[in-house]
PDB file of C-alpha atoms in Angstrom:
ATOM      1  CA  UNK A 231     198.938  63.694  53.263  1.00 72.00           C
ATOM      2  CA  UNK A 232     201.256  61.640  51.130  1.00 79.00           C
ATOM      3  CA  UNK A 233     201.390  62.689  47.453  1.00 80.00           C
ATOM      4  CA  UNK A 234     200.463  59.176  46.263  1.00 82.00           C
ATOM      5  CA  UNK A 235     197.330  59.083  48.414  1.00 80.00           C
ATOM      6  CA  UNK A 236     196.310  62.557  47.281  1.00 74.00           C
ATOM      7  CA  UNK A 237     196.844  61.585  43.634  1.00 77.00           C
ATOM      8  CA  UNK A 238     194.776  58.419  44.131  1.00 79.00           C
ATOM      9  CA  UNK A 239     191.883  60.436  45.586  1.00 76.00           C
ATOM     10  CA  UNK A 240     192.096  62.949  42.729  1.00 71.00           C
ATOM     11  CA  UNK A 241     192.205  60.208  40.082  1.00 71.00           C
ATOM     12  CA  UNK A 242     189.009  58.589  41.333  1.00 68.00           C
ATOM     13  CA  UNK A 243     187.321  62.011  41.747  1.00 68.00           C
ATOM     14  CA  UNK A 244     187.027  61.897  45.529  1.00 73.00           C
ATOM     15  CA  UNK A 245     189.722  64.480  46.294  1.00 69.00           C
ATOM     16  CA  UNK A 246     187.026  66.908  47.451  1.00 68.00           C
ATOM     17  CA  UNK A 247     186.652  64.910  50.656  1.00 70.00           C
ATOM     18  CA  UNK A 248     190.218  65.876  51.638  1.00 71.00           C
ATOM     19  CA  UNK A 249     189.833  69.593  50.866  1.00 71.00           C
ATOM     20  CA  UNK A 250     188.425  72.084  53.341  1.00 70.00           C
ATOM     21  CA  UNK A 251     185.056  72.821  51.803  1.00 75.00           C
ATOM     22  CA  UNK A 252     181.449  73.683  52.378  1.00 79.00           C
ATOM     23  CA  UNK A 253     180.776  69.976  52.851  1.00 80.00           C
ATOM     24  CA  UNK A 254     182.679  70.081  56.127  1.00 85.00           C
ATOM     25  CA  UNK A 255     180.853  73.225  57.246  1.00 89.00           C
ATOM     26  CA  UNK A 256     177.626  71.369  56.470  1.00 87.00           C
ATOM     27  CA  UNK A 257     178.747  68.447  58.624  1.00 88.00           C
ATOM     28  CA  UNK A 258     179.566  70.857  61.449  1.00 91.00           C
ATOM     29  CA  UNK A 259     176.207  72.598  61.068  1.00 90.00           C
ATOM     30  CA  UNK A 260     174.374  69.253  61.102  1.00 89.00           C
ATOM     31  CA  UNK A 261     176.266  68.149  64.216  1.00 92.00           C
ATOM     32  CA  UNK A 262     175.472  71.413  65.994  1.00 91.00           C
ATOM     33  CA  UNK A 263     171.788  71.183  65.056  1.00 88.00           C
ATOM     34  CA  UNK A 264     171.738  67.589  66.316  1.00 90.00           C
ATOM     35  CA  UNK A 265     173.417  68.563  69.595  1.00 90.00           C
ATOM     36  CA  UNK A 266     170.988  71.420  70.191  1.00 88.00           C
ATOM     37  CA  UNK A 267     168.040  69.114  69.569  1.00 83.00           C
ATOM     38  CA  UNK A 268     166.684  71.440  66.879  1.00 70.00           C
ATOM     39  CA  UNK A 269     166.020  74.268  69.343  1.00 78.00           C
ATOM     40  CA  UNK A 270     165.323  77.448  67.427  1.00 78.00           C
ATOM     41  CA  UNK A 271     166.185  79.984  70.124  1.00 87.00           C
ATOM     42  CA  UNK A 272     168.256  83.103  69.547  1.00 89.00           C
ATOM     43  CA  UNK A 273     171.183  82.012  71.796  1.00 90.00           C
ATOM     44  CA  UNK A 274     171.404  78.660  69.965  1.00 90.00           C
ATOM     45  CA  UNK A 275     171.421  80.402  66.578  1.00 90.00           C
ATOM     46  CA  UNK A 276     174.111  82.838  67.746  1.00 93.00           C
ATOM     47  CA  UNK A 277     176.190  79.950  69.111  1.00 92.00           C
ATOM     48  CA  UNK A 278     175.938  78.015  65.842  1.00 92.00           C
ATOM     49  CA  UNK A 279     176.891  81.080  63.784  1.00 93.00           C
ATOM     50  CA  UNK A 280     179.839  81.748  66.127  1.00 95.00           C
ATOM     51  CA  UNK A 281     181.112  78.161  65.842  1.00 94.00           C
ATOM     52  CA  UNK A 282     180.744  78.211  62.049  1.00 94.00           C
ATOM     53  CA  UNK A 283     182.642  81.512  61.847  1.00 93.00           C
ATOM     54  CA  UNK A 284     185.331  80.129  64.176  1.00 94.00           C
ATOM     55  CA  UNK A 285     185.673  77.115  61.873  1.00 92.00           C
ATOM     56  CA  UNK A 286     186.002  79.474  58.916  1.00 91.00           C
ATOM     57  CA  UNK A 287     188.772  81.341  60.721  1.00 92.00           C
ATOM     58  CA  UNK A 288     190.560  78.097  61.600  1.00 91.00           C
ATOM     59  CA  UNK A 289     190.482  76.972  57.960  1.00 87.00           C
ATOM     60  CA  UNK A 290     191.758  80.314  56.645  1.00 88.00           C
ATOM     61  CA  UNK A 291     188.559  81.225  54.796  1.00 89.00           C
ATOM     62  CA  UNK A 292     188.695  79.293  51.524  1.00 86.00           C
ATOM     63  CA  UNK A 293     186.033  80.370  49.010  1.00 85.00           C
ATOM     64  CA  UNK A 294     183.971  77.250  49.713  1.00 88.00           C
ATOM     65  CA  UNK A 295     184.122  77.858  53.461  1.00 91.00           C
ATOM     66  CA  UNK A 296     183.114  81.511  53.071  1.00 92.00           C
ATOM     67  CA  UNK A 297     180.259  80.473  50.804  1.00 92.00           C
ATOM     68  CA  UNK A 298     179.028  77.871  53.262  1.00 92.00           C
ATOM     69  CA  UNK A 299     179.313  80.243  56.227  1.00 94.00           C
ATOM     70  CA  UNK A 300     177.319  82.933  54.424  1.00 94.00           C
ATOM     71  CA  UNK A 301     174.631  80.511  53.238  1.00 93.00           C
ATOM     72  CA  UNK A 302     174.217  78.995  56.696  1.00 92.00           C
ATOM     73  CA  UNK A 303     174.219  82.370  58.429  1.00 94.00           C
ATOM     74  CA  UNK A 304     171.535  83.635  56.031  1.00 94.00           C
ATOM     75  CA  UNK A 305     169.516  80.470  56.656  1.00 90.00           C
ATOM     76  CA  UNK A 306     169.746  80.814  60.439  1.00 90.00           C
ATOM     77  CA  UNK A 307     168.923  84.535  60.302  1.00 92.00           C
ATOM     78  CA  UNK A 308     165.911  83.884  58.082  1.00 92.00           C
ATOM     79  CA  UNK A 309     164.563  81.456  60.683  1.00 86.00           C
ATOM     80  CA  UNK A 310     165.035  84.104  63.373  1.00 87.00           C
ATOM     81  CA  UNK A 311     163.133  86.780  61.426  1.00 90.00           C
ATOM     82  CA  UNK A 312     160.539  84.261  60.226  1.00 88.00           C
ATOM     83  CA  UNK A 313     161.264  84.608  56.540  1.00 91.00           C
ATOM     84  CA  UNK A 314     161.702  81.880  53.952  1.00 91.00           C
ATOM     85  CA  UNK A 315     165.301  81.120  53.035  1.00 89.00           C
ATOM     86  CA  UNK A 316     166.058  80.665  49.353  1.00 91.00           C
ATOM     87  CA  UNK A 317     169.146  78.746  48.213  1.00 91.00           C
ATOM     88  CA  UNK A 318     169.713  80.758  45.028  1.00 94.00           C
ATOM     89  CA  UNK A 319     169.435  84.068  46.882  1.00 94.00           C
ATOM     90  CA  UNK A 320     171.852  82.861  49.552  1.00 95.00           C
ATOM     91  CA  UNK A 321     174.483  81.658  47.093  1.00 95.00           C
ATOM     92  CA  UNK A 322     174.075  84.821  45.030  1.00 95.00           C
ATOM     93  CA  UNK A 323     174.736  86.915  48.122  1.00 96.00           C
ATOM     94  CA  UNK A 324     177.755  84.760  48.956  1.00 96.00           C
ATOM     95  CA  UNK A 325     179.155  85.111  45.415  1.00 96.00           C
ATOM     96  CA  UNK A 326     178.563  88.867  45.455  1.00 97.00           C
ATOM     97  CA  UNK A 327     180.322  89.318  48.806  1.00 96.00           C
ATOM     98  CA  UNK A 328     183.274  87.104  47.890  1.00 95.00           C
ATOM     99  CA  UNK A 329     183.760  88.726  44.482  1.00 96.00           C
ATOM    100  CA  UNK A 330     183.392  92.221  45.938  1.00 97.00           C
ATOM    101  CA  UNK A 331     186.225  91.498  48.322  1.00 94.00           C
ATOM    102  CA  UNK A 332     188.355  89.342  45.976  1.00 94.00           C
ATOM    103  CA  UNK A 333     187.274  89.655  42.306  1.00 96.00           C
ATOM    104  CA  UNK A 334     189.918  87.236  41.049  1.00 96.00           C
ATOM    105  CA  UNK A 335     188.299  84.399  42.997  1.00 95.00           C
ATOM    106  CA  UNK A 336     186.076  84.073  39.936  1.00 95.00           C
ATOM    107  CA  UNK A 337     188.975  82.335  38.167  1.00 94.00           C
ATOM    108  CA  UNK A 338     189.744  80.010  41.090  1.00 91.00           C
ATOM    109  CA  UNK A 339     188.602  76.443  40.393  1.00 87.00           C
ATOM    110  CA  UNK A 340     187.701  75.974  44.071  1.00 86.00           C
ATOM    111  CA  UNK A 341     185.333  78.950  43.854  1.00 92.00           C
ATOM    112  CA  UNK A 342     183.834  77.673  40.613  1.00 93.00           C
ATOM    113  CA  UNK A 343     183.385  74.126  41.886  1.00 89.00           C
ATOM    114  CA  UNK A 344     181.837  75.284  45.152  1.00 90.00           C
ATOM    115  CA  UNK A 345     179.240  77.454  43.468  1.00 94.00           C
ATOM    116  CA  UNK A 346     178.544  75.015  40.641  1.00 94.00           C
ATOM    117  CA  UNK A 347     177.909  72.281  43.197  1.00 91.00           C
ATOM    118  CA  UNK A 348     175.223  74.391  44.843  1.00 93.00           C
ATOM    119  CA  UNK A 349     173.808  75.526  41.506  1.00 95.00           C
ATOM    120  CA  UNK A 350     173.602  71.863  40.523  1.00 95.00           C
ATOM    121  CA  UNK A 351     171.625  71.188  43.698  1.00 93.00           C
ATOM    122  CA  UNK A 352     169.366  74.182  43.110  1.00 94.00           C
ATOM    123  CA  UNK A 353     168.602  73.502  39.443  1.00 95.00           C
ATOM    124  CA  UNK A 354     169.083  69.774  38.874  1.00 95.00           C
ATOM    125  CA  UNK A 355     168.132  67.943  42.065  1.00 95.00           C
ATOM    126  CA  UNK A 356     164.344  68.338  41.671  1.00 94.00           C
ATOM    127  CA  UNK A 357     164.178  66.908  38.123  1.00 95.00           C
ATOM    128  CA  UNK A 358     166.591  64.105  39.003  1.00 94.00           C
ATOM    129  CA  UNK A 359     164.643  63.325  42.199  1.00 94.00           C
ATOM    130  CA  UNK A 360     161.611  62.321  40.163  1.00 94.00           C
ATOM    131  CA  UNK A 361     163.667  59.397  38.881  1.00 93.00           C
ATOM    132  CA  UNK A 362     166.111  58.540  41.682  1.00 90.00           C
ATOM    133  CA  UNK A 363     164.776  59.866  44.975  1.00 88.00           C
ATOM    134  CA  UNK A 364     165.854  63.015  46.815  1.00 88.00           C
ATOM    135  CA  UNK A 365     169.062  61.874  48.548  1.00 83.00           C
ATOM    136  CA  UNK A 366     170.617  60.333  45.469  1.00 87.00           C
ATOM    137  CA  UNK A 367     169.410  63.256  43.339  1.00 91.00           C
ATOM    138  CA  UNK A 368     171.401  65.775  45.397  1.00 89.00           C
ATOM    139  CA  UNK A 369     174.592  63.757  45.003  1.00 85.00           C
ATOM    140  CA  UNK A 370     174.047  63.300  41.277  1.00 89.00           C
ATOM    141  CA  UNK A 371     173.214  67.001  40.827  1.00 92.00           C
ATOM    142  CA  UNK A 372     176.511  67.988  42.459  1.00 87.00           C
ATOM    143  CA  UNK A 373     178.450  65.603  40.235  1.00 86.00           C
ATOM    144  CA  UNK A 374     176.723  66.753  37.053  1.00 90.00           C
ATOM    145  CA  UNK A 375     176.997  70.425  38.006  1.00 92.00           C
ATOM    146  CA  UNK A 376     180.725  70.302  38.663  1.00 89.00           C
ATOM    147  CA  UNK A 377     181.680  67.987  35.808  1.00 88.00           C
ATOM    148  CA  UNK A 378     182.329  70.715  33.168  1.00 90.00           C
ATOM    149  CA  UNK A 379     184.805  72.589  35.395  1.00 90.00           C
ATOM    150  CA  UNK A 380     186.510  69.363  36.453  1.00 85.00           C
ATOM    151  CA  UNK A 381     186.894  68.346  32.813  1.00 87.00           C
ATOM    152  CA  UNK A 382     188.233  71.755  31.809  1.00 89.00           C
ATOM    153  CA  UNK A 383     190.485  72.416  34.816  1.00 84.00           C
ATOM    154  CA  UNK A 384     191.888  68.935  35.391  1.00 80.00           C
ATOM    155  CA  UNK A 385     191.597  67.507  31.851  1.00 82.00           C
ATOM    156  CA  UNK A 386     189.883  64.354  32.989  1.00 79.00           C
ATOM    157  CA  UNK A 387     186.492  62.921  33.787  1.00 79.00           C
ATOM    158  CA  UNK A 388     186.144  59.697  35.642  1.00 75.00           C
ATOM    159  CA  UNK A 389     182.915  58.123  34.337  1.00 74.00           C
ATOM    160  CA  UNK A 390     182.635  56.139  37.558  1.00 74.00           C
ATOM    161  CA  UNK A 391     182.878  59.253  39.735  1.00 73.00           C
ATOM    162  CA  UNK A 392     179.105  59.463  40.109  1.00 71.00           C
ATOM    163  CA  UNK A 393     178.985  55.922  41.473  1.00 72.00           C
ATOM    164  CA  UNK A 394     182.136  56.326  43.587  1.00 73.00           C
ATOM    165  CA  UNK A 395     180.978  59.536  45.256  1.00 71.00           C
ATOM    166  CA  UNK A 396     177.607  58.167  46.362  1.00 68.00           C
ATOM    167  CA  UNK A 397     179.062  56.102  49.254  1.00 69.00           C
ATOM    168  CA  UNK A 398     181.787  58.711  49.922  1.00 67.00           C
TER     169      UNK A 398
END
């Protein structure tokens, strides 16, 4: 991607759409669930986990991809063993596994942004949803959750980023 285009995306706070992230794993997961017509059989779950892991391998296992793969694998396994899946438990397991293998990931802004985005969803989306509705609340929770690290790491906050990222 041309440097000017990348800079433009970063300036308007939509550069995340160009990075390999958990968002893309989520899109892949949603597509696979749509294609399997929401069948909850063991072979379908194994196939989805295999495709997600293959995607992780193809993208060289960024922290956000590892996090998304772990969270989605835990979610699919919980369905198989008929247990409730909990977002905070899943992201805690993902953080523990990533930091056990690579402790210095803690200082990586991609790691921080990925986990803060999910923590924003877990903690902020319900209170925001009472005002805005669930879909918009998730997007706003991600923006609010990641804003401190963006401000600190990149020395800028685009006040319009919340509005810009809703259609993105």
